[in-house]
PDB file of C-alpha atoms in Angstrom:
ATOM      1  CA  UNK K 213       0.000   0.000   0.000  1.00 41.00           C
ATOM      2  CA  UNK K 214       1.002   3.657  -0.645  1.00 47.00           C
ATOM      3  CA  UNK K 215       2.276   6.112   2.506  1.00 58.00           C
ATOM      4  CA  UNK K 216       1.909   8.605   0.386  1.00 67.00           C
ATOM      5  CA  UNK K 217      -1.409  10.043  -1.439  1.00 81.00           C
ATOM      6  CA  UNK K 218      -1.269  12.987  -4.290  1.00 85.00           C
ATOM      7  CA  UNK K 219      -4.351  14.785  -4.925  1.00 88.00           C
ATOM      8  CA  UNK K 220      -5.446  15.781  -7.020  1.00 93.00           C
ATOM      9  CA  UNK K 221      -4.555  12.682  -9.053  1.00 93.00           C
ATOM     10  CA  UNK K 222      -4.262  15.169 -12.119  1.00 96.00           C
ATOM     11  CA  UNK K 223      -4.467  19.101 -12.907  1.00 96.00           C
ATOM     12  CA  UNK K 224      -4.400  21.035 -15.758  1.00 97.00           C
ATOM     13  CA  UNK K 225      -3.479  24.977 -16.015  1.00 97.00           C
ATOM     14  CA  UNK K 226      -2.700  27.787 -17.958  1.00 97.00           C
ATOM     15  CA  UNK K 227       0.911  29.167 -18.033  1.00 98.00           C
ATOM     16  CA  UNK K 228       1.855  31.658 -15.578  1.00 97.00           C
ATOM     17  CA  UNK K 229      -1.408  30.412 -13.027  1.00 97.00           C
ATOM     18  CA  UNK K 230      -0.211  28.530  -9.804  1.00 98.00           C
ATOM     19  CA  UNK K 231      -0.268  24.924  -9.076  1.00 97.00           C
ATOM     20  CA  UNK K 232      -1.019  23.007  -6.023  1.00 97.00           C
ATOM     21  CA  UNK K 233      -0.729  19.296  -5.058  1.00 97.00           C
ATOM     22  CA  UNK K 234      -1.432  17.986  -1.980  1.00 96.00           C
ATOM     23  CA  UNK K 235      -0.088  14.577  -0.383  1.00 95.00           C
ATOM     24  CA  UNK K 236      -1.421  12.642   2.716  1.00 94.00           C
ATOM     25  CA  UNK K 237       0.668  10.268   4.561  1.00 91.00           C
ATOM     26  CA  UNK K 238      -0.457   7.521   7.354  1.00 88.00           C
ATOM     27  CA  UNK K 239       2.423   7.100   9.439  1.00 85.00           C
ATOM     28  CA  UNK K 240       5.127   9.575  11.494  1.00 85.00           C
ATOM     29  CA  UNK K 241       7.628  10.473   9.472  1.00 84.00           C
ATOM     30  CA  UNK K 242      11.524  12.085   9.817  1.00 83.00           C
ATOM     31  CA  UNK K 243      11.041  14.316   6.319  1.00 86.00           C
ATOM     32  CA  UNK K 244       9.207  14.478   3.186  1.00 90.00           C
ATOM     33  CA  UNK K 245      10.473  14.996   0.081  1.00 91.00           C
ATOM     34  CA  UNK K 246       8.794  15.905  -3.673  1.00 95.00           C
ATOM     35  CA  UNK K 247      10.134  14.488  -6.564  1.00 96.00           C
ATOM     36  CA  UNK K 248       9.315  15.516 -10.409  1.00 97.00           C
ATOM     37  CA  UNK K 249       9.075  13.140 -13.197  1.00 97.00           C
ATOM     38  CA  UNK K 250       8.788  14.161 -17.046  1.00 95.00           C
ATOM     39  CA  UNK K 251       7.498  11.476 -19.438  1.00 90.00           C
ATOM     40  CA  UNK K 252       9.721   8.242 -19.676  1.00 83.00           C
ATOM     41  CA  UNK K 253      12.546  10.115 -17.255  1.00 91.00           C
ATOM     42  CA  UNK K 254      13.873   9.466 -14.086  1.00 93.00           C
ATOM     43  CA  UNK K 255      12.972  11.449 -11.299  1.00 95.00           C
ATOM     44  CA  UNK K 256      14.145  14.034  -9.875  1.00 96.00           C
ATOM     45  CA  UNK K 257      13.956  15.317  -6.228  1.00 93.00           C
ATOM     46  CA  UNK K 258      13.058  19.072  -5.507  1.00 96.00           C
ATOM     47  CA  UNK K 259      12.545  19.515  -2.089  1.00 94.00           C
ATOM     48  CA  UNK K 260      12.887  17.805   1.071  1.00 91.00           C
ATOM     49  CA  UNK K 261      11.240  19.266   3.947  1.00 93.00           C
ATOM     50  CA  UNK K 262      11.623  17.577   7.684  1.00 89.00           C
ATOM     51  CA  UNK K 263       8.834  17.199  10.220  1.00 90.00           C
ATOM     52  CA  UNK K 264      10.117  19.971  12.721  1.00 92.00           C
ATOM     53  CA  UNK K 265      10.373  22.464   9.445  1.00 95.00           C
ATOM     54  CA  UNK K 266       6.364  23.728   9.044  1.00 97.00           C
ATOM     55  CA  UNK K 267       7.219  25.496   5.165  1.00 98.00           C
ATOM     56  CA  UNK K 268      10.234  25.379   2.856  1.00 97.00           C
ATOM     57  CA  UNK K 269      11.033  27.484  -0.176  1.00 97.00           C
ATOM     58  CA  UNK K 270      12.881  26.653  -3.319  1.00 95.00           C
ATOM     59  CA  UNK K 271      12.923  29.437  -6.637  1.00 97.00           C
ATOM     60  CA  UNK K 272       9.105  29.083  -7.695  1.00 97.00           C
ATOM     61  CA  UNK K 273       8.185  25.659  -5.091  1.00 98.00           C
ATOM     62  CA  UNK K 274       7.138  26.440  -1.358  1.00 98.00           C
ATOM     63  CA  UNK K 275       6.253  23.017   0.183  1.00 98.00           C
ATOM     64  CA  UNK K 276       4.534  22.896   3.654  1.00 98.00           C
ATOM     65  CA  UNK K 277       4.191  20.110   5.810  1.00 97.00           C
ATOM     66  CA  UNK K 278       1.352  20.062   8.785  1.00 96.00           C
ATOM     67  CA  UNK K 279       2.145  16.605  10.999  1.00 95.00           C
ATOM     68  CA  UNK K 280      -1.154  16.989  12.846  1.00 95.00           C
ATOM     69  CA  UNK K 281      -3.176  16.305   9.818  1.00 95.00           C
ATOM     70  CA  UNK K 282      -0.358  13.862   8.069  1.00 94.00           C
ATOM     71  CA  UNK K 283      -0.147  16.608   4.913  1.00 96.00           C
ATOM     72  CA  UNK K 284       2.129  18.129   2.754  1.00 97.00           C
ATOM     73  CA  UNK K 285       1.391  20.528   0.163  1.00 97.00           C
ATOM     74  CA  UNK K 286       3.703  21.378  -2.601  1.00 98.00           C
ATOM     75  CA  UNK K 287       3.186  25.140  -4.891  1.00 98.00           C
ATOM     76  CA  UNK K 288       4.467  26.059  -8.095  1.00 98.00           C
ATOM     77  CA  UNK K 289       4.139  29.606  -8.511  1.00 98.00           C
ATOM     78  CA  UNK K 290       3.971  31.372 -12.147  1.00 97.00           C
ATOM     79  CA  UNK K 291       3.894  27.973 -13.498  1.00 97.00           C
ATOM     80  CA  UNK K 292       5.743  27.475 -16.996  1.00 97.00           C
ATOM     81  CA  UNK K 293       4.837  25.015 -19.636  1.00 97.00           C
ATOM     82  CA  UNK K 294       8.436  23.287 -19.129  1.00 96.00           C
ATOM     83  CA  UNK K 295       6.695  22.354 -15.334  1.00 98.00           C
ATOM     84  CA  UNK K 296       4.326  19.880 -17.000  1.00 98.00           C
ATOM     85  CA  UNK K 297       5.326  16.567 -15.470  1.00 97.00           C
ATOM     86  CA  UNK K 298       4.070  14.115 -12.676  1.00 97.00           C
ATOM     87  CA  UNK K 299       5.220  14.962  -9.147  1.00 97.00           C
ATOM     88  CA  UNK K 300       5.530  12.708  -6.520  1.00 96.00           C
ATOM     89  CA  UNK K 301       5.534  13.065  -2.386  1.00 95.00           C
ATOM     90  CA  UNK K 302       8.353  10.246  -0.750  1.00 91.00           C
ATOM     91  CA  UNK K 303       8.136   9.252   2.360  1.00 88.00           C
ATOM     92  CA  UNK K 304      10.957   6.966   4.622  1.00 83.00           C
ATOM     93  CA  UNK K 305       9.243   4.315   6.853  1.00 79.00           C
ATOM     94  CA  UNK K 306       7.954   5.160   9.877  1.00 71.00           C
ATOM     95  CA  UNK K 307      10.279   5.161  13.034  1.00 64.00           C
ATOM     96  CA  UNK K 308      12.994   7.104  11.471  1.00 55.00           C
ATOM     97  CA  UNK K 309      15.353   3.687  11.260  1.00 54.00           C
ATOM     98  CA  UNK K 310      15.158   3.167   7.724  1.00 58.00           C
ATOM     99  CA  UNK K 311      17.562   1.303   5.648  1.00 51.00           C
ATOM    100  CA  UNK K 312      15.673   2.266   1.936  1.00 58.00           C
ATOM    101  CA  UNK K 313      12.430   1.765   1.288  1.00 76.00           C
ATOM    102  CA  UNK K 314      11.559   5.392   0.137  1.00 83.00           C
ATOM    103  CA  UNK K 315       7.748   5.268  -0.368  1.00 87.00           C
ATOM    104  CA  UNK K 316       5.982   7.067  -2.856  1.00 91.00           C
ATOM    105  CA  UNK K 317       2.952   8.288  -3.699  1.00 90.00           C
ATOM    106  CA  UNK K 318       0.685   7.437  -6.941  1.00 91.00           C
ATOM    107  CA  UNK K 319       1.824  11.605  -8.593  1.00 93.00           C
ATOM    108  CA  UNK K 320      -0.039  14.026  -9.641  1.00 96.00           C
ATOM    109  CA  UNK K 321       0.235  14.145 -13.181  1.00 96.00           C
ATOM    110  CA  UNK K 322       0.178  18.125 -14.030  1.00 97.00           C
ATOM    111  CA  UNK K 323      -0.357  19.510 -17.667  1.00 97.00           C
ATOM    112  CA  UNK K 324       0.441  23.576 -18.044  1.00 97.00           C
ATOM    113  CA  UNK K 325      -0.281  25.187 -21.250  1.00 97.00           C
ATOM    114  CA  UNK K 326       1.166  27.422 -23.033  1.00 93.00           C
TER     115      UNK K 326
ATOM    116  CA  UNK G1386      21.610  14.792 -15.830  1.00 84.00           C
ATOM    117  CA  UNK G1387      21.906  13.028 -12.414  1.00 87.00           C
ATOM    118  CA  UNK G1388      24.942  11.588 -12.884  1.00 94.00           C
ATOM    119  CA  UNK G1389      23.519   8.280 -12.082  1.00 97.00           C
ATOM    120  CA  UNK G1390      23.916   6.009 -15.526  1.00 97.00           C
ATOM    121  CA  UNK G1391      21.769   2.916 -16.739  1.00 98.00           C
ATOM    122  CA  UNK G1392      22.155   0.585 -18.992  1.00 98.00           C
ATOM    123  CA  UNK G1393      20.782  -0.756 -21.408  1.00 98.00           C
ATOM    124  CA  UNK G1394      17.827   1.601 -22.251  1.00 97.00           C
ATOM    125  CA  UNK G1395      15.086  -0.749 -23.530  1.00 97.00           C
ATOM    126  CA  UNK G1396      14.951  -4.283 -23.555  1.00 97.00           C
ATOM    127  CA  UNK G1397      12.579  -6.592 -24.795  1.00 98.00           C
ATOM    128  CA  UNK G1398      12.849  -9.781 -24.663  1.00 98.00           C
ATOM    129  CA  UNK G1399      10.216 -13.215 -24.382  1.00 98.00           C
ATOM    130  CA  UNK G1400       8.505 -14.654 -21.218  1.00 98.00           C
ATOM    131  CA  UNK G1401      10.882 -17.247 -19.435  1.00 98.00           C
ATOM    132  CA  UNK G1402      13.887 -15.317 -20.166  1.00 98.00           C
ATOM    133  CA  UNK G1403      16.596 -13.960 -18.145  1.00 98.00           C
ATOM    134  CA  UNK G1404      18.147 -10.238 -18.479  1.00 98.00           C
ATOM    135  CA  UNK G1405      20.480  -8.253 -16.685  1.00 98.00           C
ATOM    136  CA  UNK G1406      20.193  -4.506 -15.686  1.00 98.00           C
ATOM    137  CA  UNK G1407      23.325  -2.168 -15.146  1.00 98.00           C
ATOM    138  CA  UNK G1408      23.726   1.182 -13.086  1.00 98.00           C
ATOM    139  CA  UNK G1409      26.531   3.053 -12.068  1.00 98.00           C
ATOM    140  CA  UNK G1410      25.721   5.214  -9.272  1.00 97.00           C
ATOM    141  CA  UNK G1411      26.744   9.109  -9.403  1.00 95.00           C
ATOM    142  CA  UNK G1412      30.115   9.518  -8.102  1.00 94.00           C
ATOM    143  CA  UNK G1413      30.933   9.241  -4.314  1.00 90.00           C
ATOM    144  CA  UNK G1414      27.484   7.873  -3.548  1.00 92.00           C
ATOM    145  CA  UNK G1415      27.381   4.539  -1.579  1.00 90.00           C
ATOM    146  CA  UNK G1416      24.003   3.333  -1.596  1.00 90.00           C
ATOM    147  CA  UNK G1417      22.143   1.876  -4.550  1.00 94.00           C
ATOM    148  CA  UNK G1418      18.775   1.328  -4.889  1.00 94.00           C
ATOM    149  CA  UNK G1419      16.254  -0.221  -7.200  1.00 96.00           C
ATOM    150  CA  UNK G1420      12.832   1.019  -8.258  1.00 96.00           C
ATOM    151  CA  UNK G1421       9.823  -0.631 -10.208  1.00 96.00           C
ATOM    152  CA  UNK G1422       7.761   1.774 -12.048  1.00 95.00           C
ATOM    153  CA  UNK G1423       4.607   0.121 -13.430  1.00 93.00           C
ATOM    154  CA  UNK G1424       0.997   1.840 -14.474  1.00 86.00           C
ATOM    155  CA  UNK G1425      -0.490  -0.421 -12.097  1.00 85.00           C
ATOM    156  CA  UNK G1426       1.693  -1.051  -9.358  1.00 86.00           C
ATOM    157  CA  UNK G1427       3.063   2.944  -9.287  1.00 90.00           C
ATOM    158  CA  UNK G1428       6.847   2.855  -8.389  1.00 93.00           C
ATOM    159  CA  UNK G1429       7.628   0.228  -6.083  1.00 93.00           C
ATOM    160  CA  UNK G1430      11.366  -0.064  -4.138  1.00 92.00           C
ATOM    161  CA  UNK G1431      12.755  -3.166  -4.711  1.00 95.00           C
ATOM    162  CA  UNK G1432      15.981  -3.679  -2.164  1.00 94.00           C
ATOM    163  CA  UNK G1433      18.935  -1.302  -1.506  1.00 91.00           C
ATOM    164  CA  UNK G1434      22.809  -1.709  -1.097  1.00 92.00           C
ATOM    165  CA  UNK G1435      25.162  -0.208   0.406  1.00 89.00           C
ATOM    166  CA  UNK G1436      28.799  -0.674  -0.176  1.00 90.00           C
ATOM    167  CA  UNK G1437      28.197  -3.960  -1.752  1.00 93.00           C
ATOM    168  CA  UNK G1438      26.068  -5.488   1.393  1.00 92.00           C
ATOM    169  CA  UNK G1439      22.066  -5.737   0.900  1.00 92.00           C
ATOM    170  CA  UNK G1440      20.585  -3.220   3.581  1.00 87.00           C
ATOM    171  CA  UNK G1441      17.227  -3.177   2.662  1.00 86.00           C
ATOM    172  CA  UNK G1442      14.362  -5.042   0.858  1.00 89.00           C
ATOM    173  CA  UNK G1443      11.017  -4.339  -0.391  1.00 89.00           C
ATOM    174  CA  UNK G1444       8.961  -5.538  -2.921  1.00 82.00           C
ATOM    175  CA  UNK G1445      11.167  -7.682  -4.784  1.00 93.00           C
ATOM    176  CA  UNK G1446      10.168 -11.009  -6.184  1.00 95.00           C
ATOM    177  CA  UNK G1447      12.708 -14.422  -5.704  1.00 96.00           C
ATOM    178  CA  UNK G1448      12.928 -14.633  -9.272  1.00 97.00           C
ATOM    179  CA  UNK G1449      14.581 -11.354  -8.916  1.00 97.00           C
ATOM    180  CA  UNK G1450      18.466 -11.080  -7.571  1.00 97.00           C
ATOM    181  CA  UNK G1451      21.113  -8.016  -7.472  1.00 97.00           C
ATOM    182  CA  UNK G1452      24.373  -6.964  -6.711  1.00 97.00           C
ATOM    183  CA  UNK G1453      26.736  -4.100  -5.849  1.00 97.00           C
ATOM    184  CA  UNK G1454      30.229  -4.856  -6.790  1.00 97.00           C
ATOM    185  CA  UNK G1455      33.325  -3.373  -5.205  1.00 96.00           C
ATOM    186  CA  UNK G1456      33.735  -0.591  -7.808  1.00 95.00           C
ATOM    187  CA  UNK G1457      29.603   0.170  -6.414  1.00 96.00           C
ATOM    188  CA  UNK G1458      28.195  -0.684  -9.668  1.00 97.00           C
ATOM    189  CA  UNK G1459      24.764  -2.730  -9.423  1.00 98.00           C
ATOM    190  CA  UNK G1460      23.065  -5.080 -11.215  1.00 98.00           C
ATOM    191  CA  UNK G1461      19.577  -6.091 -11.101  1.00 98.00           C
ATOM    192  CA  UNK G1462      19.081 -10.144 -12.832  1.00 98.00           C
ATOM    193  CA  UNK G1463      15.293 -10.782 -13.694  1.00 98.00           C
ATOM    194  CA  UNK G1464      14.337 -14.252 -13.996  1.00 98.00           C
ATOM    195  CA  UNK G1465      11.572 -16.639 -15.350  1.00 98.00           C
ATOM    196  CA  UNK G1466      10.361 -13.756 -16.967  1.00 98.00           C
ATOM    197  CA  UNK G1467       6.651 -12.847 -16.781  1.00 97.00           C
ATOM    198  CA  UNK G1468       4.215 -10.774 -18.791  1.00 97.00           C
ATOM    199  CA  UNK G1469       3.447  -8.445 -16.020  1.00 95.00           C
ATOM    200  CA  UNK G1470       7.127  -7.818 -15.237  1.00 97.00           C
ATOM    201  CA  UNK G1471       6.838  -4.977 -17.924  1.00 97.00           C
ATOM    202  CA  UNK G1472       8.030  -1.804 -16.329  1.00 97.00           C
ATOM    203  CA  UNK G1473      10.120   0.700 -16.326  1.00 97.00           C
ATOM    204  CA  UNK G1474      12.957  -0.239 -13.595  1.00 98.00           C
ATOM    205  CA  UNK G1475      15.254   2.585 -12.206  1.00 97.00           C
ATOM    206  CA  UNK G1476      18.392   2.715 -10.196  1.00 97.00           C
ATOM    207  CA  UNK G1477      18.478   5.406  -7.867  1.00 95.00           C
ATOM    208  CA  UNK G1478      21.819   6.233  -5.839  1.00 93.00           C
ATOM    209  CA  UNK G1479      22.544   8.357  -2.659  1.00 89.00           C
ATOM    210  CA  UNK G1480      25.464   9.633  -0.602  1.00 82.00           C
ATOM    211  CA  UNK G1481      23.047   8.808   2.674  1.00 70.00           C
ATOM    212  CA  UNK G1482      24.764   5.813   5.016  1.00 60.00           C
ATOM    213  CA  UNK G1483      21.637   4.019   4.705  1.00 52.00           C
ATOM    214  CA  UNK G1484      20.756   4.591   8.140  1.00 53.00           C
ATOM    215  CA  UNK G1485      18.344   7.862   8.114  1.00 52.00           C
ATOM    216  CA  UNK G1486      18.549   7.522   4.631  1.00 51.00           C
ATOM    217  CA  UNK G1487      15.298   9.739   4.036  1.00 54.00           C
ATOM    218  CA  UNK G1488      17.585  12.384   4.662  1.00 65.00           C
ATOM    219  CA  UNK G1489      19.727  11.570   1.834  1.00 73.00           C
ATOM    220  CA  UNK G1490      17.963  12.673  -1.498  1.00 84.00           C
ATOM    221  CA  UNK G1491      18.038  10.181  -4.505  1.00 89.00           C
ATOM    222  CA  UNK G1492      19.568  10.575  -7.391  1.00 92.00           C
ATOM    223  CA  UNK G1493      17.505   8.456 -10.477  1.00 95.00           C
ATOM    224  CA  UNK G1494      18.811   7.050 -13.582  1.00 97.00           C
ATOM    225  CA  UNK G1495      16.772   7.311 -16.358  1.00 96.00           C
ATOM    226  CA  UNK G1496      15.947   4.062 -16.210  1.00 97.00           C
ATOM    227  CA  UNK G1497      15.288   0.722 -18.050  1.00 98.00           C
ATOM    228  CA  UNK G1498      12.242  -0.230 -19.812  1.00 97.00           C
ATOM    229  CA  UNK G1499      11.629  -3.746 -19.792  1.00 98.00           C
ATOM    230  CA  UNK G1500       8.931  -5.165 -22.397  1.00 97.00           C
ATOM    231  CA  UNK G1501       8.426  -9.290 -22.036  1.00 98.00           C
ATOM    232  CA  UNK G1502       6.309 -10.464 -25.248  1.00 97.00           C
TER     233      UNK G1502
END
Protein backbone atom coordinates (compact mmCIF):
# COMPACT_ATOMS: atom_id res chain seq x y z
CA UNK A 1 0.00 0.00 0.00
CA UNK A 2 1.00 3.66 -0.64
CA UNK A 3 2.28 6.11 2.51
CA UNK A 4 1.91 8.61 0.39
CA UNK A 5 -1.41 10.04 -1.44
CA UNK A 6 -1.27 12.99 -4.29
CA UNK A 7 -4.35 14.78 -4.93
CA UNK A 8 -5.45 15.78 -7.02
CA UNK A 9 -4.55 12.68 -9.05
CA UNK A 10 -4.26 15.17 -12.12
CA UNK A 11 -4.47 19.10 -12.91
CA UNK A 12 -4.40 21.03 -15.76
CA UNK A 13 -3.48 24.98 -16.02
CA UNK A 14 -2.70 27.79 -17.96
CA UNK A 15 0.91 29.17 -18.03
CA UNK A 16 1.86 31.66 -15.58
CA UNK A 17 -1.41 30.41 -13.03
CA UNK A 18 -0.21 28.53 -9.80
CA UNK A 19 -0.27 24.92 -9.08
CA UNK A 20 -1.02 23.01 -6.02
CA UNK A 21 -0.73 19.30 -5.06
CA UNK A 22 -1.43 17.99 -1.98
CA UNK A 23 -0.09 14.58 -0.38
CA UNK A 24 -1.42 12.64 2.72
CA UNK A 25 0.67 10.27 4.56
CA UNK A 26 -0.46 7.52 7.35
CA UNK A 27 2.42 7.10 9.44
CA UNK A 28 5.13 9.58 11.49
CA UNK A 29 7.63 10.47 9.47
CA UNK A 30 11.52 12.08 9.82
CA UNK A 31 11.04 14.32 6.32
CA UNK A 32 9.21 14.48 3.19
CA UNK A 33 10.47 15.00 0.08
CA UNK A 34 8.79 15.91 -3.67
CA UNK A 35 10.13 14.49 -6.56
CA UNK A 36 9.31 15.52 -10.41
CA UNK A 37 9.08 13.14 -13.20
CA UNK A 38 8.79 14.16 -17.05
CA UNK A 39 7.50 11.48 -19.44
CA UNK A 40 9.72 8.24 -19.68
CA UNK A 41 12.55 10.12 -17.26
CA UNK A 42 13.87 9.47 -14.09
CA UNK A 43 12.97 11.45 -11.30
CA UNK A 44 14.14 14.03 -9.88
CA UNK A 45 13.96 15.32 -6.23
CA UNK A 46 13.06 19.07 -5.51
CA UNK A 47 12.55 19.52 -2.09
CA UNK A 48 12.89 17.80 1.07
CA UNK A 49 11.24 19.27 3.95
CA UNK A 50 11.62 17.58 7.68
CA UNK A 51 8.83 17.20 10.22
CA UNK A 52 10.12 19.97 12.72
CA UNK A 53 10.37 22.46 9.45
CA UNK A 54 6.36 23.73 9.04
CA UNK A 55 7.22 25.50 5.17
CA UNK A 56 10.23 25.38 2.86
CA UNK A 57 11.03 27.48 -0.18
CA UNK A 58 12.88 26.65 -3.32
CA UNK A 59 12.92 29.44 -6.64
CA UNK A 60 9.11 29.08 -7.69
CA UNK A 61 8.18 25.66 -5.09
CA UNK A 62 7.14 26.44 -1.36
CA UNK A 63 6.25 23.02 0.18
CA UNK A 64 4.53 22.90 3.65
CA UNK A 65 4.19 20.11 5.81
CA UNK A 66 1.35 20.06 8.79
CA UNK A 67 2.15 16.60 11.00
CA UNK A 68 -1.15 16.99 12.85
CA UNK A 69 -3.18 16.31 9.82
CA UNK A 70 -0.36 13.86 8.07
CA UNK A 71 -0.15 16.61 4.91
CA UNK A 72 2.13 18.13 2.75
CA UNK A 73 1.39 20.53 0.16
CA UNK A 74 3.70 21.38 -2.60
CA UNK A 75 3.19 25.14 -4.89
CA UNK A 76 4.47 26.06 -8.09
CA UNK A 77 4.14 29.61 -8.51
CA UNK A 78 3.97 31.37 -12.15
CA UNK A 79 3.89 27.97 -13.50
CA UNK A 80 5.74 27.48 -17.00
CA UNK A 81 4.84 25.01 -19.64
CA UNK A 82 8.44 23.29 -19.13
CA UNK A 83 6.70 22.35 -15.33
CA UNK A 84 4.33 19.88 -17.00
CA UNK A 85 5.33 16.57 -15.47
CA UNK A 86 4.07 14.12 -12.68
CA UNK A 87 5.22 14.96 -9.15
CA UNK A 88 5.53 12.71 -6.52
CA UNK A 89 5.53 13.06 -2.39
CA UNK A 90 8.35 10.25 -0.75
CA UNK A 91 8.14 9.25 2.36
CA UNK A 92 10.96 6.97 4.62
CA UNK A 93 9.24 4.32 6.85
CA UNK A 94 7.95 5.16 9.88
CA UNK A 95 10.28 5.16 13.03
CA UNK A 96 12.99 7.10 11.47
CA UNK A 97 15.35 3.69 11.26
CA UNK A 98 15.16 3.17 7.72
CA UNK A 99 17.56 1.30 5.65
CA UNK A 100 15.67 2.27 1.94
CA UNK A 101 12.43 1.76 1.29
CA UNK A 102 11.56 5.39 0.14
CA UNK A 103 7.75 5.27 -0.37
CA UNK A 104 5.98 7.07 -2.86
CA UNK A 105 2.95 8.29 -3.70
CA UNK A 106 0.68 7.44 -6.94
CA UNK A 107 1.82 11.61 -8.59
CA UNK A 108 -0.04 14.03 -9.64
CA UNK A 109 0.23 14.15 -13.18
CA UNK A 110 0.18 18.12 -14.03
CA UNK A 111 -0.36 19.51 -17.67
CA UNK A 112 0.44 23.58 -18.04
CA UNK A 113 -0.28 25.19 -21.25
CA UNK A 114 1.17 27.42 -23.03
CA UNK B 1 21.61 14.79 -15.83
CA UNK B 2 21.91 13.03 -12.41
CA UNK B 3 24.94 11.59 -12.88
CA UNK B 4 23.52 8.28 -12.08
CA UNK B 5 23.92 6.01 -15.53
CA UNK B 6 21.77 2.92 -16.74
CA UNK B 7 22.16 0.59 -18.99
CA UNK B 8 20.78 -0.76 -21.41
CA UNK B 9 17.83 1.60 -22.25
CA UNK B 10 15.09 -0.75 -23.53
CA UNK B 11 14.95 -4.28 -23.55
CA UNK B 12 12.58 -6.59 -24.79
CA UNK B 13 12.85 -9.78 -24.66
CA UNK B 14 10.22 -13.22 -24.38
CA UNK B 15 8.50 -14.65 -21.22
CA UNK B 16 10.88 -17.25 -19.44
CA UNK B 17 13.89 -15.32 -20.17
CA UNK B 18 16.60 -13.96 -18.14
CA UNK B 19 18.15 -10.24 -18.48
CA UNK B 20 20.48 -8.25 -16.68
CA UNK B 21 20.19 -4.51 -15.69
CA UNK B 22 23.32 -2.17 -15.15
CA UNK B 23 23.73 1.18 -13.09
CA UNK B 24 26.53 3.05 -12.07
CA UNK B 25 25.72 5.21 -9.27
CA UNK B 26 26.74 9.11 -9.40
CA UNK B 27 30.12 9.52 -8.10
CA UNK B 28 30.93 9.24 -4.31
CA UNK B 29 27.48 7.87 -3.55
CA UNK B 30 27.38 4.54 -1.58
CA UNK B 31 24.00 3.33 -1.60
CA UNK B 32 22.14 1.88 -4.55
CA UNK B 33 18.77 1.33 -4.89
CA UNK B 34 16.25 -0.22 -7.20
CA UNK B 35 12.83 1.02 -8.26
CA UNK B 36 9.82 -0.63 -10.21
CA UNK B 37 7.76 1.77 -12.05
CA UNK B 38 4.61 0.12 -13.43
CA UNK B 39 1.00 1.84 -14.47
CA UNK B 40 -0.49 -0.42 -12.10
CA UNK B 41 1.69 -1.05 -9.36
CA UNK B 42 3.06 2.94 -9.29
CA UNK B 43 6.85 2.85 -8.39
CA UNK B 44 7.63 0.23 -6.08
CA UNK B 45 11.37 -0.06 -4.14
CA UNK B 46 12.75 -3.17 -4.71
CA UNK B 47 15.98 -3.68 -2.16
CA UNK B 48 18.93 -1.30 -1.51
CA UNK B 49 22.81 -1.71 -1.10
CA UNK B 50 25.16 -0.21 0.41
CA UNK B 51 28.80 -0.67 -0.18
CA UNK B 52 28.20 -3.96 -1.75
CA UNK B 53 26.07 -5.49 1.39
CA UNK B 54 22.07 -5.74 0.90
CA UNK B 55 20.59 -3.22 3.58
CA UNK B 56 17.23 -3.18 2.66
CA UNK B 57 14.36 -5.04 0.86
CA UNK B 58 11.02 -4.34 -0.39
CA UNK B 59 8.96 -5.54 -2.92
CA UNK B 60 11.17 -7.68 -4.78
CA UNK B 61 10.17 -11.01 -6.18
CA UNK B 62 12.71 -14.42 -5.70
CA UNK B 63 12.93 -14.63 -9.27
CA UNK B 64 14.58 -11.35 -8.92
CA UNK B 65 18.47 -11.08 -7.57
CA UNK B 66 21.11 -8.02 -7.47
CA UNK B 67 24.37 -6.96 -6.71
CA UNK B 68 26.74 -4.10 -5.85
CA UNK B 69 30.23 -4.86 -6.79
CA UNK B 70 33.33 -3.37 -5.21
CA UNK B 71 33.73 -0.59 -7.81
CA UNK B 72 29.60 0.17 -6.41
CA UNK B 73 28.19 -0.68 -9.67
CA UNK B 74 24.76 -2.73 -9.42
CA UNK B 75 23.06 -5.08 -11.22
CA UNK B 76 19.58 -6.09 -11.10
CA UNK B 77 19.08 -10.14 -12.83
CA UNK B 78 15.29 -10.78 -13.69
CA UNK B 79 14.34 -14.25 -14.00
CA UNK B 80 11.57 -16.64 -15.35
CA UNK B 81 10.36 -13.76 -16.97
CA UNK B 82 6.65 -12.85 -16.78
CA UNK B 83 4.21 -10.77 -18.79
CA UNK B 84 3.45 -8.44 -16.02
CA UNK B 85 7.13 -7.82 -15.24
CA UNK B 86 6.84 -4.98 -17.92
CA UNK B 87 8.03 -1.80 -16.33
CA UNK B 88 10.12 0.70 -16.33
CA UNK B 89 12.96 -0.24 -13.59
CA UNK B 90 15.25 2.59 -12.21
CA UNK B 91 18.39 2.71 -10.20
CA UNK B 92 18.48 5.41 -7.87
CA UNK B 93 21.82 6.23 -5.84
CA UNK B 94 22.54 8.36 -2.66
CA UNK B 95 25.46 9.63 -0.60
CA UNK B 96 23.05 8.81 2.67
CA UNK B 97 24.76 5.81 5.02
CA UNK B 98 21.64 4.02 4.70
CA UNK B 99 20.76 4.59 8.14
CA UNK B 100 18.34 7.86 8.11
CA UNK B 101 18.55 7.52 4.63
CA UNK B 102 15.30 9.74 4.04
CA UNK B 103 17.59 12.38 4.66
CA UNK B 104 19.73 11.57 1.83
CA UNK B 105 17.96 12.67 -1.50
CA UNK B 106 18.04 10.18 -4.50
CA UNK B 107 19.57 10.57 -7.39
CA UNK B 108 17.50 8.46 -10.48
CA UNK B 109 18.81 7.05 -13.58
CA UNK B 110 16.77 7.31 -16.36
CA UNK B 111 15.95 4.06 -16.21
CA UNK B 112 15.29 0.72 -18.05
CA UNK B 113 12.24 -0.23 -19.81
CA UNK B 114 11.63 -3.75 -19.79
CA UNK B 115 8.93 -5.17 -22.40
CA UNK B 116 8.43 -9.29 -22.04
CA UNK B 117 6.31 -10.46 -25.25
Amino acid sequence: SQQGEEDPQALSIQEGENATMNCSYKTSINNLQWYRQNSGRGLVHLILIRSNEREKHSGRLRVTLDTSKKSSSLLITASRAADTASYFCATPPPGGTSYGKLTFGQGTILTVHP
Amino acid sequence: DSGVTQTPKHLITATGQRVTLRCSPRSGDLSVYWYQQSLDQGLQFLIQYYNGEERAKGNILERFSAQQFPDLHSELNLSSLELGDSALYFCASSVGTGGLIGNSPLHFGNGTRLTVT
